[in-house]
Coordinates of C-alpha atoms and ligand atoms in Angstrom, one line a residue:
M5 CA 3.4 25.7 -37.7
V6 CA 4.5 25.0 -34.1
V7 CA 1.7 25.3 -31.6
K8 CA 2.5 26.6 -28.1
C9 CA 1.0 25.0 -25.0
R10 CA -2.3 26.8 -24.1
R11 CA -1.5 26.6 -20.4
C12 CA 2.2 27.6 -20.0
L13 CA 2.4 29.4 -23.3
T14 CA 6.1 28.5 -23.4
N15 CA 6.6 24.9 -24.4
N16 CA 5.6 23.4 -27.7
A17 CA 2.3 21.6 -27.5
E18 CA 2.4 17.8 -28.2
V19 CA -1.1 16.8 -27.0
Y20 CA -4.4 17.9 -28.5
L21 CA -7.5 17.2 -26.5
P22 CA -10.4 17.5 -29.0
H23 CA -13.2 17.5 -26.4
S24 CA -11.9 20.7 -24.8
N25 CA -10.1 22.0 -27.9
L26 CA -6.9 22.3 -25.9
S27 CA -3.3 21.9 -27.0
L28 CA -0.8 21.1 -24.2
C29 CA 2.8 20.4 -23.7
P30 CA 3.6 17.0 -21.9
D31 CA 4.2 18.6 -18.5
C32 CA 1.0 20.6 -18.5
F33 CA -0.9 17.6 -19.8
M34 CA 0.3 15.4 -16.9
L35 CA -0.4 18.1 -14.4
L36 CA -3.9 18.7 -15.7
T37 CA -4.6 14.9 -15.8
E38 CA -3.6 14.6 -12.2
R39 CA -5.7 17.6 -11.2
K40 CA -8.8 16.1 -13.0
V41 CA -8.4 12.9 -11.0
K42 CA -8.0 14.9 -7.7
H43 CA -11.1 16.8 -8.6
T44 CA -13.1 13.6 -9.3
I45 CA -11.9 12.2 -5.9
D46 CA -12.9 15.4 -4.1
A47 CA -16.2 15.8 -5.9
Y48 CA -17.5 12.3 -5.1
R49 CA -15.7 12.2 -1.7
M50 CA -14.0 9.0 -2.7
L51 CA -11.3 9.0 -0.1
S52 CA -11.2 9.7 3.6
K53 CA -8.3 10.0 6.0
N54 CA -8.0 6.5 7.4
D55 CA -8.8 4.6 4.2
R56 CA -6.8 1.5 3.3
I57 CA -7.0 1.2 -0.5
G58 CA -6.7 -1.8 -2.7
V59 CA -5.9 -0.9 -6.3
A60 CA -7.1 -3.5 -8.8
V61 CA -4.2 -3.6 -11.3
S62 CA -4.1 -5.5 -14.6
G63 CA -0.9 -4.3 -16.3
G64 CA -3.0 -2.0 -18.5
K65 CA -2.6 1.7 -19.1
D66 CA -5.7 2.6 -17.0
S67 CA -5.0 0.8 -13.7
S68 CA -1.2 1.6 -13.9
S69 CA -2.0 5.3 -14.4
L70 CA -4.4 5.1 -11.5
A71 CA -1.9 3.5 -9.1
Y72 CA 0.7 6.1 -10.2
I73 CA -1.6 9.1 -9.8
L74 CA -2.9 8.0 -6.4
N75 CA 0.6 7.4 -5.2
S76 CA 1.7 10.9 -6.3
L77 CA -1.4 12.7 -5.1
F78 CA -1.6 10.9 -1.7
G79 CA 1.9 9.7 -0.9
K80 CA 0.9 8.7 2.7
L81 CA -2.2 6.8 1.6
D82 CA -2.2 3.1 2.7
M83 CA -2.3 1.5 -0.7
T84 CA -1.9 -2.1 -1.8
L85 CA -1.9 -3.3 -5.5
I86 CA -4.0 -6.4 -6.2
Y87 CA -3.4 -8.5 -9.4
I88 CA -5.5 -11.6 -10.4
D89 CA -3.5 -14.0 -12.6
L90 CA -6.2 -15.5 -14.9
G91 CA -3.8 -18.0 -16.5
V92 CA -4.2 -16.7 -20.1
P93 CA -1.3 -18.0 -22.1
K94 CA 1.5 -15.4 -22.7
Y95 CA -0.8 -12.6 -21.6
S96 CA -1.1 -13.2 -17.8
Q97 CA 2.6 -13.7 -17.3
H98 CA 3.4 -10.6 -19.3
C99 CA 1.0 -8.6 -17.3
L100 CA 2.3 -10.0 -14.0
E101 CA 5.8 -8.8 -15.0
K102 CA 4.4 -5.3 -15.7
V103 CA 2.5 -5.0 -12.4
R104 CA 5.6 -6.3 -10.5
S105 CA 7.7 -3.5 -12.1
L106 CA 5.0 -1.0 -11.2
A107 CA 4.8 -2.1 -7.6
K108 CA 8.6 -1.8 -7.4
M109 CA 8.5 1.7 -9.0
L110 CA 5.9 2.9 -6.5
N111 CA 7.4 0.9 -3.6
R112 CA 4.0 -0.6 -2.8
E113 CA 3.0 -4.1 -1.8
L114 CA 1.6 -6.3 -4.5
I115 CA -0.9 -9.2 -3.8
V116 CA -1.0 -11.8 -6.6
Y117 CA -3.9 -14.2 -6.7
S118 CA -3.5 -17.0 -9.1
L119 CA -6.8 -18.7 -10.3
E120 CA -4.9 -21.9 -11.2
K121 CA -3.1 -22.1 -7.8
E122 CA -6.1 -21.2 -5.7
L123 CA -9.0 -22.7 -7.6
G124 CA -7.4 -25.2 -10.0
F125 CA -8.6 -23.7 -13.3
K126 CA -7.7 -21.0 -15.8
I127 CA -10.0 -18.5 -17.4
G128 CA -9.6 -20.3 -20.8
D129 CA -11.1 -23.5 -19.3
F130 CA -14.5 -21.8 -19.7
K131 CA -14.1 -22.2 -23.5
S132 CA -15.7 -25.6 -23.5
T133 CA -18.7 -24.5 -21.4
I134 CA -21.8 -22.4 -22.1
Y135 CA -19.5 -19.4 -21.5
G136 CA -17.5 -20.4 -24.6
R137 CA -18.5 -17.3 -26.5
K138 CA -18.7 -15.0 -23.6
I139 CA -15.6 -15.7 -21.5
C140 CA -15.3 -12.0 -20.7
S141 CA -18.6 -12.2 -18.8
A142 CA -17.4 -15.1 -16.6
C143 CA -14.0 -13.3 -16.3
G144 CA -15.7 -10.1 -15.2
A145 CA -17.8 -11.8 -12.6
I146 CA -14.8 -13.7 -11.2
K147 CA -12.6 -10.6 -11.0
R148 CA -15.4 -8.5 -9.3
Y149 CA -15.9 -11.2 -6.7
L150 CA -12.2 -11.7 -6.0
F151 CA -11.2 -8.1 -5.8
N152 CA -14.0 -7.6 -3.2
K153 CA -13.2 -10.8 -1.3
I154 CA -9.4 -10.1 -1.2
A155 CA -10.0 -6.6 0.0
Y156 CA -12.5 -7.7 2.5
D157 CA -10.2 -10.4 3.9
L158 CA -7.4 -7.9 4.1
G159 CA -9.6 -5.4 6.0
L160 CA -9.2 -2.8 3.2
T161 CA -11.8 0.0 3.2
K162 CA -12.0 0.8 -0.5
V163 CA -11.2 -0.9 -3.9
A164 CA -10.1 1.5 -6.6
T165 CA -10.5 0.4 -10.3
G166 CA -9.1 2.0 -13.5
H167 CA -12.5 2.3 -15.3
N168 CA -12.2 5.4 -17.4
L169 CA -14.7 7.6 -19.3
D170 CA -14.7 5.4 -22.4
D171 CA -15.4 2.2 -20.4
T172 CA -18.2 4.0 -18.5
V173 CA -19.9 5.4 -21.6
E174 CA -19.7 2.1 -23.3
A175 CA -21.3 0.3 -20.3
L176 CA -24.0 3.0 -19.9
F177 CA -24.7 2.8 -23.7
N178 CA -25.2 -0.9 -23.4
F179 CA -27.5 -0.7 -20.4
Y180 CA -29.6 1.9 -22.2
L181 CA -29.9 -0.4 -25.2
E182 CA -30.9 -3.3 -23.0
G183 CA -33.2 -1.1 -20.9
N184 CA -31.2 -2.5 -17.9
I185 CA -32.4 -0.1 -15.2
V186 CA -30.9 -2.1 -12.3
S187 CA -27.4 -1.9 -13.8
L188 CA -27.9 1.8 -14.8
L189 CA -28.7 2.5 -11.1
R190 CA -25.6 0.6 -9.9
L191 CA -23.0 2.0 -12.3
K192 CA -21.6 4.9 -10.2
P193 CA -18.2 6.6 -9.7
F194 CA -18.5 5.7 -6.0
L195 CA -20.3 2.7 -4.8
P196 CA -20.7 2.9 -1.0
K197 CA -21.0 0.0 1.4
T198 CA -24.5 -1.6 1.1
H199 CA -23.6 -4.8 3.0
P200 CA -21.0 -5.5 5.7
K201 CA -19.0 -7.7 3.4
L202 CA -19.1 -5.4 0.4
V203 CA -16.0 -3.2 0.2
P204 CA -16.9 0.3 -1.3
K205 CA -15.7 0.8 -4.9
I206 CA -14.2 3.9 -6.4
K207 CA -13.4 4.9 -10.0
P208 CA -11.2 8.0 -9.9
L209 CA -10.4 7.9 -13.7
I210 CA -14.1 8.2 -14.7
K211 CA -13.4 11.6 -16.4
L212 CA -10.3 10.5 -18.3
T213 CA -10.6 9.2 -21.9
D214 CA -8.8 6.1 -23.2
M215 CA -6.4 8.4 -25.0
E216 CA -5.6 10.5 -22.0
C217 CA -4.8 7.4 -19.9
L218 CA -2.6 6.0 -22.7
L219 CA -0.7 9.3 -23.1
Y220 CA -0.3 9.7 -19.4
A221 CA 1.1 6.2 -19.0
G222 CA 3.5 6.8 -21.9
Y223 CA 4.8 10.2 -20.7
R224 CA 5.3 8.8 -17.2
N225 CA 7.1 5.8 -18.7
L226 CA 4.9 3.4 -16.7
P227 CA 5.4 -0.3 -17.3
I228 CA 2.3 -1.3 -19.3
R229 CA 1.4 -4.4 -21.2
T230 CA 1.9 -4.6 -25.0
V231 CA 0.1 -7.9 -25.4
E232 CA -3.7 -8.3 -25.8
C233 CA -5.7 -11.0 -24.1
Q234 CA -6.6 -13.6 -26.7
F235 CA -10.3 -13.6 -25.6
S236 CA -10.8 -9.9 -26.2
R237 CA -10.9 -10.3 -30.0
G238 CA -14.2 -9.4 -31.6
S239 CA -15.8 -8.8 -28.2
R240 CA -19.1 -6.8 -28.3
M241 CA -17.6 -4.4 -25.9
L242 CA -14.8 -3.5 -28.3
R243 CA -17.3 -3.1 -31.2
R244 CA -19.5 -0.8 -29.1
K245 CA -16.4 1.3 -28.2
E246 CA -15.5 1.5 -31.9
L247 CA -19.0 2.8 -32.7
L248 CA -18.8 5.4 -29.9
N249 CA -15.4 6.5 -31.2
M250 CA -17.0 7.1 -34.7
I251 CA -19.7 9.3 -33.1
T252 CA -17.0 11.1 -31.2
E253 CA -15.1 11.9 -34.4
K254 CA -18.1 13.9 -35.5
I255 CA -19.1 15.2 -32.0
P256 CA -15.8 15.6 -30.0
N257 CA -17.5 16.1 -26.6
F258 CA -20.1 13.4 -27.2
K259 CA -18.8 11.0 -24.4
H260 CA -18.3 13.9 -21.9
Q261 CA -21.8 15.2 -22.6
F262 CA -23.3 11.7 -22.4
I263 CA -21.8 11.0 -19.0
R264 CA -22.7 14.4 -17.7
S265 CA -26.3 14.1 -18.8
H266 CA -26.6 10.7 -17.3
Y267 CA -25.2 11.5 -13.9
K268 CA -26.6 15.0 -13.5
R269 CA -30.0 14.7 -15.2
I270 CA -31.1 11.1 -15.7
L271 CA -29.7 9.2 -12.8
P272 CA -31.3 11.4 -10.1
L273 CA -34.7 10.9 -11.8
L274 CA -34.2 7.2 -12.1
E275 CA -33.2 7.0 -8.4
K276 CA -36.3 8.9 -7.4
A277 CA -38.5 6.7 -9.5
C278 CA -37.0 3.4 -8.4
G279 CA -36.1 4.5 -4.8
D280 CA -38.1 1.6 -3.2
Q281 CA -36.9 -1.0 -5.7
E282 CA -33.4 -1.1 -4.3
D283 CA -31.7 -4.4 -4.8
K284 CA -32.1 -6.9 -1.9
I285 CA -28.8 -8.4 -0.8
Y286 CA -28.6 -12.0 0.5
E287 CA -25.7 -14.2 1.5
C288 CA -24.4 -17.0 -0.8
I289 CA -25.3 -20.4 0.6
T290 CA -21.9 -21.7 -0.4
C291 CA -19.3 -19.0 0.5
G292 CA -21.4 -16.6 2.6
M293 CA -20.5 -13.5 0.5
P294 CA -23.2 -11.1 -0.7
T295 CA -25.3 -12.0 -3.7
S296 CA -28.6 -10.8 -5.2
L297 CA -29.8 -14.4 -5.4
E298 CA -32.0 -15.5 -2.5
G299 CA -31.3 -19.0 -1.0
A300 CA -28.8 -19.8 -3.7
S301 CA -25.0 -19.9 -4.5
C302 CA -23.6 -16.6 -5.8
H303 CA -22.5 -16.2 -9.5
F304 CA -18.8 -16.8 -8.5
C305 CA -19.6 -20.1 -6.7
K306 CA -21.7 -21.3 -9.6
L307 CA -18.8 -20.6 -11.9
V308 CA -16.3 -22.4 -9.6
N309 CA -18.8 -25.3 -9.4
L310 CA -19.0 -25.5 -13.2
M311 CA -15.3 -25.9 -13.3
K312 CA -15.3 -28.6 -10.6
N313 CA -17.9 -30.6 -12.6
L314 CA -15.9 -30.2 -15.8
R315 CA -12.8 -31.5 -14.1
A316 CA -14.7 -34.4 -12.5
R317 CA -16.1 -35.3 -15.9
S318 CA -12.8 -35.2 -17.7
E319 CA -11.2 -37.3 -14.9
R320 CA -13.9 -40.0 -15.3
K321 CA -13.1 -40.3 -19.0
Ligands
LIG420 FE1 -10.9 -11.3 -19.0 FE2 -12.0 -10.9 -21.4 FE3 -10.4 -9.1 -20.3 FE4 -9.4 -11.4 -21.3 S1 -10.4 -9.8 -22.5 S2 -8.9 -10.4 -19.3 S3 -11.1 -12.8 -20.7 S4 -12.4 -9.7 -19.5
LIG421 ZN1 -20.5 -17.7 -3.2

C-alpha cells in the first residue's frame, strides 16, 4: 500500500521517522529537517547578527549537512569551512576531495590544515605510542585544539560542529557510566566563551539522528565520504552506539527522551549542585592556549611533544 506524506498529504512518503511515527515525502522531510535545525539555533541562541562562523567539516554526512543547512538558512552569514587533514592513508585524501566539492557547491572559503605539513606527523604515528589502542582519543584532542586555535587566529566568533543526537546520547551515556560529572557539565549544545582564547562552540544538529543526517545528505546530493577511517574499527564509541540502537529498536523515542531528560531535568540540578566547582582554566606553558592543567603544557602540546620525541628516537637509530 502506498503511504502518503503526513505533512503535504499529496506526495508519496519515502521516509519514516520512528521516534515521531511520521511518514514524509523527501521535500517535506528536508523542510522539516531544516526547521528543526533553525529551532535548535533559536532555542539556544546559538547565532547572533555579527557572528563569523567556522564550520568544522570532515567530509562526513553530519558536518556536510550542517554546512549546507547553515548556508541555506542564513545565506548572508560569514561562514568558513575548516578541514583538518589527519594524514590517514586513503581516507584523508578522499575526505579532502569531498570537502573541496562542498566548499565549491556552497561557494564558501575552505581552510585546510595538514598535520603532516604543519606539525610533521600523521595521526597513524600514534600507533607505536601509549595511544596505540586509543588513537581516536588523541585524534579528538588534536582536532578540538586545532579547530579552536584556527578559529581564534582567524578572529572567528563561533565554531559549529556536526555532533548529532546519536553522538550526544552516546557521549552522555558514557559519561554516566564513568560517573564523569565534569564532562557531563561541559557537554552542551552551546558552549559559551569561558576564556578570551576559547571560541564558543555550537552544535546545531543536536536534535537530528544519524539516519536523518544521512537521508538529508543523500536527498540533497551532498558530496560525502564513502570510505571509513581505518582507526574507527572496533572502537568503543561504535560499540556503544550499536547498543543504544538496539534499545531504540524496542523504544523508538529512547534517545530523544534521554537527551530531553538530561538537559531539562538532570543538568540543571547538576549545575546547581556543582555551581562552585566550575573548572579553573589556566594557560599552557608551551603554547599559551587555555588548559585545565595548572603550570603545565596542554594535552595538545603533550601529544606534539610525544611525536617530537618519537621522531628524535627514530633518527638516532
Ligand atoms: Fe580520528 Fe578516530 Fe575518527 Fe579516525 S576514527 S578520524 S582516528 S577520531
Ligand atoms: Zn599547549
